[in-house]
mmCIF file of C-alpha atoms in Angstrom:
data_model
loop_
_atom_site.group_PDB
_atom_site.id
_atom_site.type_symbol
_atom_site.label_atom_id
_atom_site.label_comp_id
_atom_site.label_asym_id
_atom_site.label_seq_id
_atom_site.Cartn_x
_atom_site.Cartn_y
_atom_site.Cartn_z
ATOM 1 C CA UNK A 1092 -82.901 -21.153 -7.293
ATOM 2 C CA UNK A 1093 -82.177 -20.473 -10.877
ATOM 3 C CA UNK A 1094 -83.137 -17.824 -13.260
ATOM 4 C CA UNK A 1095 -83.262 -19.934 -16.931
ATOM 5 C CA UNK A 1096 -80.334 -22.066 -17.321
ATOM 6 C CA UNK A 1097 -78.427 -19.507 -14.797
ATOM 7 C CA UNK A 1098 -77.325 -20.980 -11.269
ATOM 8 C CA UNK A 1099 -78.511 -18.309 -8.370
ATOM 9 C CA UNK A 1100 -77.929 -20.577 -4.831
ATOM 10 C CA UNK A 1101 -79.580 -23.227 -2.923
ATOM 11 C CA UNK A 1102 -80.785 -23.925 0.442
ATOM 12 C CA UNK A 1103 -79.459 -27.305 2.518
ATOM 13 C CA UNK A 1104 -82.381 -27.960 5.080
ATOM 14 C CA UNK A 1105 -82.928 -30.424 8.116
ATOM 15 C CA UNK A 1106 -85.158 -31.207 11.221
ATOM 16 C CA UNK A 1107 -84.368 -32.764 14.207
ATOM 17 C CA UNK A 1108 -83.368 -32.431 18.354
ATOM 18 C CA UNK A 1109 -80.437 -30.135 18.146
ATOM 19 C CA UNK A 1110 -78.786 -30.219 21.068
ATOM 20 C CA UNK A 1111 -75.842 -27.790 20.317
ATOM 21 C CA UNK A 1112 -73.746 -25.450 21.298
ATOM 22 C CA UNK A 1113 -75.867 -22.531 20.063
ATOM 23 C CA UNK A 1114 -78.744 -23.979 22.068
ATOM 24 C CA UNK A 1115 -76.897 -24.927 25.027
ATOM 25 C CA UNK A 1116 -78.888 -24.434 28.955
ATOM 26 C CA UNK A 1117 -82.001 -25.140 26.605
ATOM 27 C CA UNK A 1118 -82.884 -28.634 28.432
ATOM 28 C CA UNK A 1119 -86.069 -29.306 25.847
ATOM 29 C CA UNK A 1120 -85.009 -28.127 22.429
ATOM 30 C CA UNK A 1121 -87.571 -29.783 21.056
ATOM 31 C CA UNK A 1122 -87.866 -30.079 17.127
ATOM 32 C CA UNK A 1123 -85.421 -27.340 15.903
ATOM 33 C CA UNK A 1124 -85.004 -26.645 11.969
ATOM 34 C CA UNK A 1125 -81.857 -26.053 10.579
ATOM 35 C CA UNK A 1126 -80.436 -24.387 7.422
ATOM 36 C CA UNK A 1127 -77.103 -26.073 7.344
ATOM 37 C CA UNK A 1128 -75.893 -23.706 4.621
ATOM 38 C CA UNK A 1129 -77.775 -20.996 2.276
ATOM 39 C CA UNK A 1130 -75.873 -19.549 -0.816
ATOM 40 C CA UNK A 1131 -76.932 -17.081 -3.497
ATOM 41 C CA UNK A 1132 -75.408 -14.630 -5.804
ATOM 42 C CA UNK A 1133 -74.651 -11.177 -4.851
ATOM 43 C CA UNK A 1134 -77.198 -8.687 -6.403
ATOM 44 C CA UNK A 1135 -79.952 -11.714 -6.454
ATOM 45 C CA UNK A 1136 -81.781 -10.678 -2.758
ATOM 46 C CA UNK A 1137 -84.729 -12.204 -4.701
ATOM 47 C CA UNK A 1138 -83.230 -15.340 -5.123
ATOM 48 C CA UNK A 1139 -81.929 -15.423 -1.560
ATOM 49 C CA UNK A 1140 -85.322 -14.273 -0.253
ATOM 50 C CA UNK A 1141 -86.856 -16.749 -2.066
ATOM 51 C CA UNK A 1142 -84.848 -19.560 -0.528
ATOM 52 C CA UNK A 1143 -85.029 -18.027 2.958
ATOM 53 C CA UNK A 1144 -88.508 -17.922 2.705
ATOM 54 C CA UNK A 1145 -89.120 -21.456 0.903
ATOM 55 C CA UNK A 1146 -86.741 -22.787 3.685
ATOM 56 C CA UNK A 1147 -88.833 -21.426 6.360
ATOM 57 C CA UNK A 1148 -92.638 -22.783 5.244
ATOM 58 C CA UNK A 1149 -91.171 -26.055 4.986
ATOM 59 C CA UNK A 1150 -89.466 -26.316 8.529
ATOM 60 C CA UNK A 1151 -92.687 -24.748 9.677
ATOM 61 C CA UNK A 1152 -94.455 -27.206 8.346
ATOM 62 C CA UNK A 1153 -92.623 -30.019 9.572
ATOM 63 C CA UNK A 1154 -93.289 -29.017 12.892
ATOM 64 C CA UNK A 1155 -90.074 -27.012 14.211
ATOM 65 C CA UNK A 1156 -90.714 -24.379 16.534
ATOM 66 C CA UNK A 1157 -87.500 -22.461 15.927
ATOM 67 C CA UNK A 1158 -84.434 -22.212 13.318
ATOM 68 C CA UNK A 1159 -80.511 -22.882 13.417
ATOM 69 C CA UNK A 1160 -78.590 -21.461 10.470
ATOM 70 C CA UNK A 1161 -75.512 -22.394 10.083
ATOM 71 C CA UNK A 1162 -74.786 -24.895 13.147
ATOM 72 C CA UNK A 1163 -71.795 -25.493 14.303
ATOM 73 C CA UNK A 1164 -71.187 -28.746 12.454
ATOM 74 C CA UNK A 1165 -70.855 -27.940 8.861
ATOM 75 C CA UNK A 1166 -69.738 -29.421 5.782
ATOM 76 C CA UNK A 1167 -66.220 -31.274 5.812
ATOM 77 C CA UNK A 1168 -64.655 -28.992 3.572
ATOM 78 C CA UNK A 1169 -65.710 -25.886 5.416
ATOM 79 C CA UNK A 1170 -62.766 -24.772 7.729
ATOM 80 C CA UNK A 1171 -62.004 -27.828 9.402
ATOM 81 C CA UNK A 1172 -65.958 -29.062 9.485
ATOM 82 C CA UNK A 1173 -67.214 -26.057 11.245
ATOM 83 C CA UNK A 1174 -69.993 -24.438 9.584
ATOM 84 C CA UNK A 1175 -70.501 -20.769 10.566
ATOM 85 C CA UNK A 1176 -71.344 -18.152 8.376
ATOM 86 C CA UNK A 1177 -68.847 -16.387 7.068
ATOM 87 C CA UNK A 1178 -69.289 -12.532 7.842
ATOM 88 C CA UNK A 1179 -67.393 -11.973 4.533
ATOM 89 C CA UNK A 1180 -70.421 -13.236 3.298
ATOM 90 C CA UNK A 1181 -71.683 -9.550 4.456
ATOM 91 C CA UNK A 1182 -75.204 -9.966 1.708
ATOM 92 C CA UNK A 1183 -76.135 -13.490 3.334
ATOM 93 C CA UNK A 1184 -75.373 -12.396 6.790
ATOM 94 C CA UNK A 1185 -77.596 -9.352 6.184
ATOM 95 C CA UNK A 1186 -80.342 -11.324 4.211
ATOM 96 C CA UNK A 1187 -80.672 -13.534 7.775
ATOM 97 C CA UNK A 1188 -80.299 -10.477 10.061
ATOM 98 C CA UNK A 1189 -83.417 -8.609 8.417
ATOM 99 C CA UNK A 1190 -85.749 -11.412 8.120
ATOM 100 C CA UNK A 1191 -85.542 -11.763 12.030
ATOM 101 C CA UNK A 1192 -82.606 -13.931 12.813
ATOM 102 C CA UNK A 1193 -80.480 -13.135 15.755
ATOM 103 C CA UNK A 1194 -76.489 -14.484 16.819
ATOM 104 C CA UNK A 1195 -76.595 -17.799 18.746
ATOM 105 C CA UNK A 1196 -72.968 -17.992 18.693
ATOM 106 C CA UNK A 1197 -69.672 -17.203 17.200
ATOM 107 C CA UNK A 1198 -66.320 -18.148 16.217
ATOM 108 C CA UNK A 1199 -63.179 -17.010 15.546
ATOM 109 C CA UNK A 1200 -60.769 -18.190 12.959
ATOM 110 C CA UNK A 1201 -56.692 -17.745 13.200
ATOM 111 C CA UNK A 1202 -54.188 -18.316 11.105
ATOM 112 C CA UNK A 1203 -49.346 -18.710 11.428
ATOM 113 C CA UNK A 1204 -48.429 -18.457 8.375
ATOM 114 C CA UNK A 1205 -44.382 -19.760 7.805
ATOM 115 C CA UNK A 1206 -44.408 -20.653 11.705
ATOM 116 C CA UNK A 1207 -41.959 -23.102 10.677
ATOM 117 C CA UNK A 1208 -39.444 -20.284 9.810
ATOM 118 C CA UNK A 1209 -39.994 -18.550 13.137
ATOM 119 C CA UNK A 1210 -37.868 -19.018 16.261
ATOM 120 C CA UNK A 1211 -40.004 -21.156 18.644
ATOM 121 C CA UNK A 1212 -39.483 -20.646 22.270
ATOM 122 C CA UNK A 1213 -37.830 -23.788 23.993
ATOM 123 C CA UNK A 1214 -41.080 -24.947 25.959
ATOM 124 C CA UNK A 1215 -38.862 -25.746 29.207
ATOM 125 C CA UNK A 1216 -41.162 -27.601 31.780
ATOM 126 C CA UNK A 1217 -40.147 -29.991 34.804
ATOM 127 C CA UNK A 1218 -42.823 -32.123 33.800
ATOM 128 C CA UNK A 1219 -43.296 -35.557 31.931
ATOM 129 C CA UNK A 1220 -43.714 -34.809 28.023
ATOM 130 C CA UNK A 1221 -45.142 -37.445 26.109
ATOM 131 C CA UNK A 1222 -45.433 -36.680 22.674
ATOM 132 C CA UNK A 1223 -47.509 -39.164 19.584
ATOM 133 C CA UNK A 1224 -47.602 -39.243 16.381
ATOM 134 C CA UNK A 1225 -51.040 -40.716 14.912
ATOM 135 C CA UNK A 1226 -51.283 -42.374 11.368
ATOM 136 C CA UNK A 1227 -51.700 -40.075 8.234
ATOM 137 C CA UNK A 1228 -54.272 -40.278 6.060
ATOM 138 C CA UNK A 1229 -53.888 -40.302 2.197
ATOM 139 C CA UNK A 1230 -51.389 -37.403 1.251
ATOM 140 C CA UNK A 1231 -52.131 -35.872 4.879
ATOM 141 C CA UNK A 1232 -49.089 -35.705 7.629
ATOM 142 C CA UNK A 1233 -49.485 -37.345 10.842
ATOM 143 C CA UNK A 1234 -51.442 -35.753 13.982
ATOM 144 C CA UNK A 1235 -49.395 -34.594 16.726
ATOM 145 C CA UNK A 1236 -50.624 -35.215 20.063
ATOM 146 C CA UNK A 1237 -48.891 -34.125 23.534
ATOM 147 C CA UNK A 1238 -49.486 -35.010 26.997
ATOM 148 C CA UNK A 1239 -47.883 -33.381 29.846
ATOM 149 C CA UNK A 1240 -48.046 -34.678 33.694
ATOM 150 C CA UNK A 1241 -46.399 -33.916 36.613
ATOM 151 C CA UNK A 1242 -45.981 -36.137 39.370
ATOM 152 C CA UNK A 1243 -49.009 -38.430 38.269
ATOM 153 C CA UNK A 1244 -51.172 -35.721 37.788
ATOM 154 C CA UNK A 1245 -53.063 -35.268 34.186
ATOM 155 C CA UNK A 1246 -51.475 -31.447 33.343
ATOM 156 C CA UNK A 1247 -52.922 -30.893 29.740
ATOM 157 C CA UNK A 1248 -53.328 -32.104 26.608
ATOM 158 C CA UNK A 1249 -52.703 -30.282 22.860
ATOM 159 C CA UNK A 1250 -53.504 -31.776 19.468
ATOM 160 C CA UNK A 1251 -52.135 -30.784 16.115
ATOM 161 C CA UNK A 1252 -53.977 -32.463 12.955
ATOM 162 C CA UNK A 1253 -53.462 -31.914 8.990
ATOM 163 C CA UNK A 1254 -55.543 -29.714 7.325
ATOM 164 C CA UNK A 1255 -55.324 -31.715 4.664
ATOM 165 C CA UNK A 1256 -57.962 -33.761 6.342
ATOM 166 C CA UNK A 1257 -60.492 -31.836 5.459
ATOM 167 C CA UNK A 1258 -58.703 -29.832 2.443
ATOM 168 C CA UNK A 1259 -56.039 -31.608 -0.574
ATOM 169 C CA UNK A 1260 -54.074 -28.525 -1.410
ATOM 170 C CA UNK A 1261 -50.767 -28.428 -0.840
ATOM 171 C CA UNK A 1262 -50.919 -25.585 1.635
ATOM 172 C CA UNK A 1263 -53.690 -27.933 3.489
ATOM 173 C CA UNK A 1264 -50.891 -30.312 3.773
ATOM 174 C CA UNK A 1265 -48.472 -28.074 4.841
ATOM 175 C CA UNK A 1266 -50.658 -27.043 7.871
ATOM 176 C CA UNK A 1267 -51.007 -28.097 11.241
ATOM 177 C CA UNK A 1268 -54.732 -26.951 12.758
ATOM 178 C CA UNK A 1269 -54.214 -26.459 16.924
ATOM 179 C CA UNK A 1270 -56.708 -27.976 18.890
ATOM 180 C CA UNK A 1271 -58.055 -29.247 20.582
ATOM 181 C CA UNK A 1272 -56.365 -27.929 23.522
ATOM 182 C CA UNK A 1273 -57.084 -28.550 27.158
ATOM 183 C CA UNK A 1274 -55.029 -27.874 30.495
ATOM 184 C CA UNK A 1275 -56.554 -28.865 33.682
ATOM 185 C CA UNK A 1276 -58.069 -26.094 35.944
ATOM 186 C CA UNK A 1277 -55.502 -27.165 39.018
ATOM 187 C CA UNK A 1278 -53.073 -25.650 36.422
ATOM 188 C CA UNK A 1279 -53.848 -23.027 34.145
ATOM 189 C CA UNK A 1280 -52.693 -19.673 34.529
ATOM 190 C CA UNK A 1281 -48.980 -21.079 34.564
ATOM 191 C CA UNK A 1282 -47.727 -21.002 31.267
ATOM 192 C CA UNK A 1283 -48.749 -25.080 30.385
ATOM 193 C CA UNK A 1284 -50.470 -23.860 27.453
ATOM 194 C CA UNK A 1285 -47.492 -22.508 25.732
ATOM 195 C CA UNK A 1286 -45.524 -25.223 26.708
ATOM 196 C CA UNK A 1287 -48.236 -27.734 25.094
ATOM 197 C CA UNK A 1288 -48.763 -25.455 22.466
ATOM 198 C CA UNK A 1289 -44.585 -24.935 21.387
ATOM 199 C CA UNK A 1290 -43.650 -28.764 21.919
ATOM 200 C CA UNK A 1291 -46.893 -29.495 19.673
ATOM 201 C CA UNK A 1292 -45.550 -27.294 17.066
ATOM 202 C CA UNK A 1293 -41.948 -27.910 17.114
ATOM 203 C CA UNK A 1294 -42.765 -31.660 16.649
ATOM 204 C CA UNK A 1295 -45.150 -30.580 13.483
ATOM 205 C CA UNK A 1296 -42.116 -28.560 11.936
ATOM 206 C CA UNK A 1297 -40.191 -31.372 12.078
ATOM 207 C CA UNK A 1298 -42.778 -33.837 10.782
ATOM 208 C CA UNK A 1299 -43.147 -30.959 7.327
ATOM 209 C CA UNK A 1300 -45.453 -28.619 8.645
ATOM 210 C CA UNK A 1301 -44.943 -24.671 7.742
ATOM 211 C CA UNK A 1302 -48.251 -23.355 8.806
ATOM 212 C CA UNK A 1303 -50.925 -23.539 11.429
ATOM 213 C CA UNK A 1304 -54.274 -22.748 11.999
ATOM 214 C CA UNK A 1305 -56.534 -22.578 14.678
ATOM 215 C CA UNK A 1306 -60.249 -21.035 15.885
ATOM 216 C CA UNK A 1307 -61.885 -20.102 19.374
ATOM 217 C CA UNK A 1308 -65.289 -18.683 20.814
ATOM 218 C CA UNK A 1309 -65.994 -15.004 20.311
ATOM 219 C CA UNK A 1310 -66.563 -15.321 23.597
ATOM 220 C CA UNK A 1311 -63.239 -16.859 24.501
ATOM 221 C CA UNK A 1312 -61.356 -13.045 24.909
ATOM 222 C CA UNK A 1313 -58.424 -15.231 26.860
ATOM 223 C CA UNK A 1314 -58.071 -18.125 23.863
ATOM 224 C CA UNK A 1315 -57.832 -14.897 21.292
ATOM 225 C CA UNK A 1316 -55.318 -13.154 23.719
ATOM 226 C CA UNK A 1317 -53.175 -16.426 24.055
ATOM 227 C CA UNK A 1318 -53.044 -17.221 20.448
ATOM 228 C CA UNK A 1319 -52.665 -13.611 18.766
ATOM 229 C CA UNK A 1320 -49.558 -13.189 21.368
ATOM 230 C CA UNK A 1321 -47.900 -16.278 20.124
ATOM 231 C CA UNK A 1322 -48.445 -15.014 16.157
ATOM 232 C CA UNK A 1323 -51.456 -15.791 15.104
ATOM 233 C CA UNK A 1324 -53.609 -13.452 13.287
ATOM 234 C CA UNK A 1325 -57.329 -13.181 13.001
ATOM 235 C CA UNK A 1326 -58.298 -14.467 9.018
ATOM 236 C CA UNK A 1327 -62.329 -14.513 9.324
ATOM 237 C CA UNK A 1328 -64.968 -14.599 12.101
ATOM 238 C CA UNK A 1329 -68.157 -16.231 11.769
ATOM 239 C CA UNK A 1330 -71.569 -16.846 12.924
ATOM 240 C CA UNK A 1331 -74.413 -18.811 13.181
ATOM 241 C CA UNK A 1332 -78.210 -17.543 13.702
ATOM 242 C CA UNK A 1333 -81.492 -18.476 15.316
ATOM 243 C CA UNK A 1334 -84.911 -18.102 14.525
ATOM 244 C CA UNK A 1335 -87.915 -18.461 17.090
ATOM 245 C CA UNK A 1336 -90.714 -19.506 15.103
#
């Protein structure tokens, strides 16, 4: 969309089966058209409309019976490849919401800054801590990953990777994202996710980290709880929207 020589947005748009999380216990999804991103300027809702709109008669006509904006999968620059909308993009979240659109899912989007200053907890466990370190890419520190068993048994599992993976600033480099994280259901409730979670990030300090970031469901009210108490504090939700056509 443009208005002379003046740049007002664009529209990124794709068909195909979608089977993801937004559509998930739908076991026929069928064709499914989806706006991986939509942009305009604020104070241009004719420009967005106009996209929306232009966006629409062309899924239509290539056959999709319903729209995904903003799956799940976004853009590798965009927060660690997922692609919600923003809901401090309040206009473009509104443009969606009156044309028809509806949630399909949410997530939530956390952030330590200078972690590496604060006084970790020692993550004292009886049982066998394994920690790796995986090869860096470019400027971007290693990934972290830790393993914890006890007496044979598979415990959990908690990842740390470089922002600057998906980001080159320095403060991409200088942060660890958690996740993913995963403790087996013969064990949770015990306090295995902060000892995952503390060994992961004491290793990062060492390795250069400072910060970390992480995300989790809306829906996920024990993930929020679990991170927020450790330091964490929420930076941005986001959302992504569905259209039955």
């Amino acid at each position: 969309a443009a208005d002379g020589n003046a740049f007002l947005g664009f529209v990124h748009v794709a068909t195909g089966r979608f089977p993801g999380p937004e559509l998930y216990g739908d076991q026929e999804p069928g064709v499914t058209g989806v706006i991986r991103c939509l942009t305009y300027q604020p104070g241009r809702r004719d420009a967005g409309q106009a996209l929306l709109d232009a966006a629409r008669r062309h899924l239509a006509e290539q056959g999709a019976g319903r729209i995904l904006a903003f799956p799940n999968n976004g853009y590798v620059f965009q927060r660690f490849a997922y692609g919600e909308l923003p809901d401090l993009c309040a206009h473009t979240a509104a443009l969606f919401l009156i044309n028809g659109f509806r949630v399909a899912r949410g997530e939530v989007f956390m952030r330590w800054r200078d972690y590496g200053s604060a006084c970790l907890p020692e993550a004292a466990s009886t049982a066998d801590i394994s920690v790796q370190h995986r090869d860096k890419a470019g400027r971007a520190l290693p990934s972290v990953v830790v393993t914890a068993k006890l007496d044979g048994h598979l415990v959990g599992v908690c990842e740390g990777h470089s922002f600057g993976l998906w980001g080159d600033s320095d403060v991409s480099h200088e942060t660890v994202v958690l996740g993913p994280m995963d403790v087996e259901d013969d064990f949770q409730g015990r306090g295995w996710g902060k000892v995952l979670s503390y060994t992961m990030l004491a290793e990062a300090r060492t390795l250069g980290y400072r910060h970390c970031a992480t995300s989790t469901q809306q829906d996920n009210h024990r993930a929020q709880l679990f991170y927020t108490n450790m330091g964490f504090e929420v930076t941005d939700v986001a959302h992504s929207y569905l259209l039955d056509l």
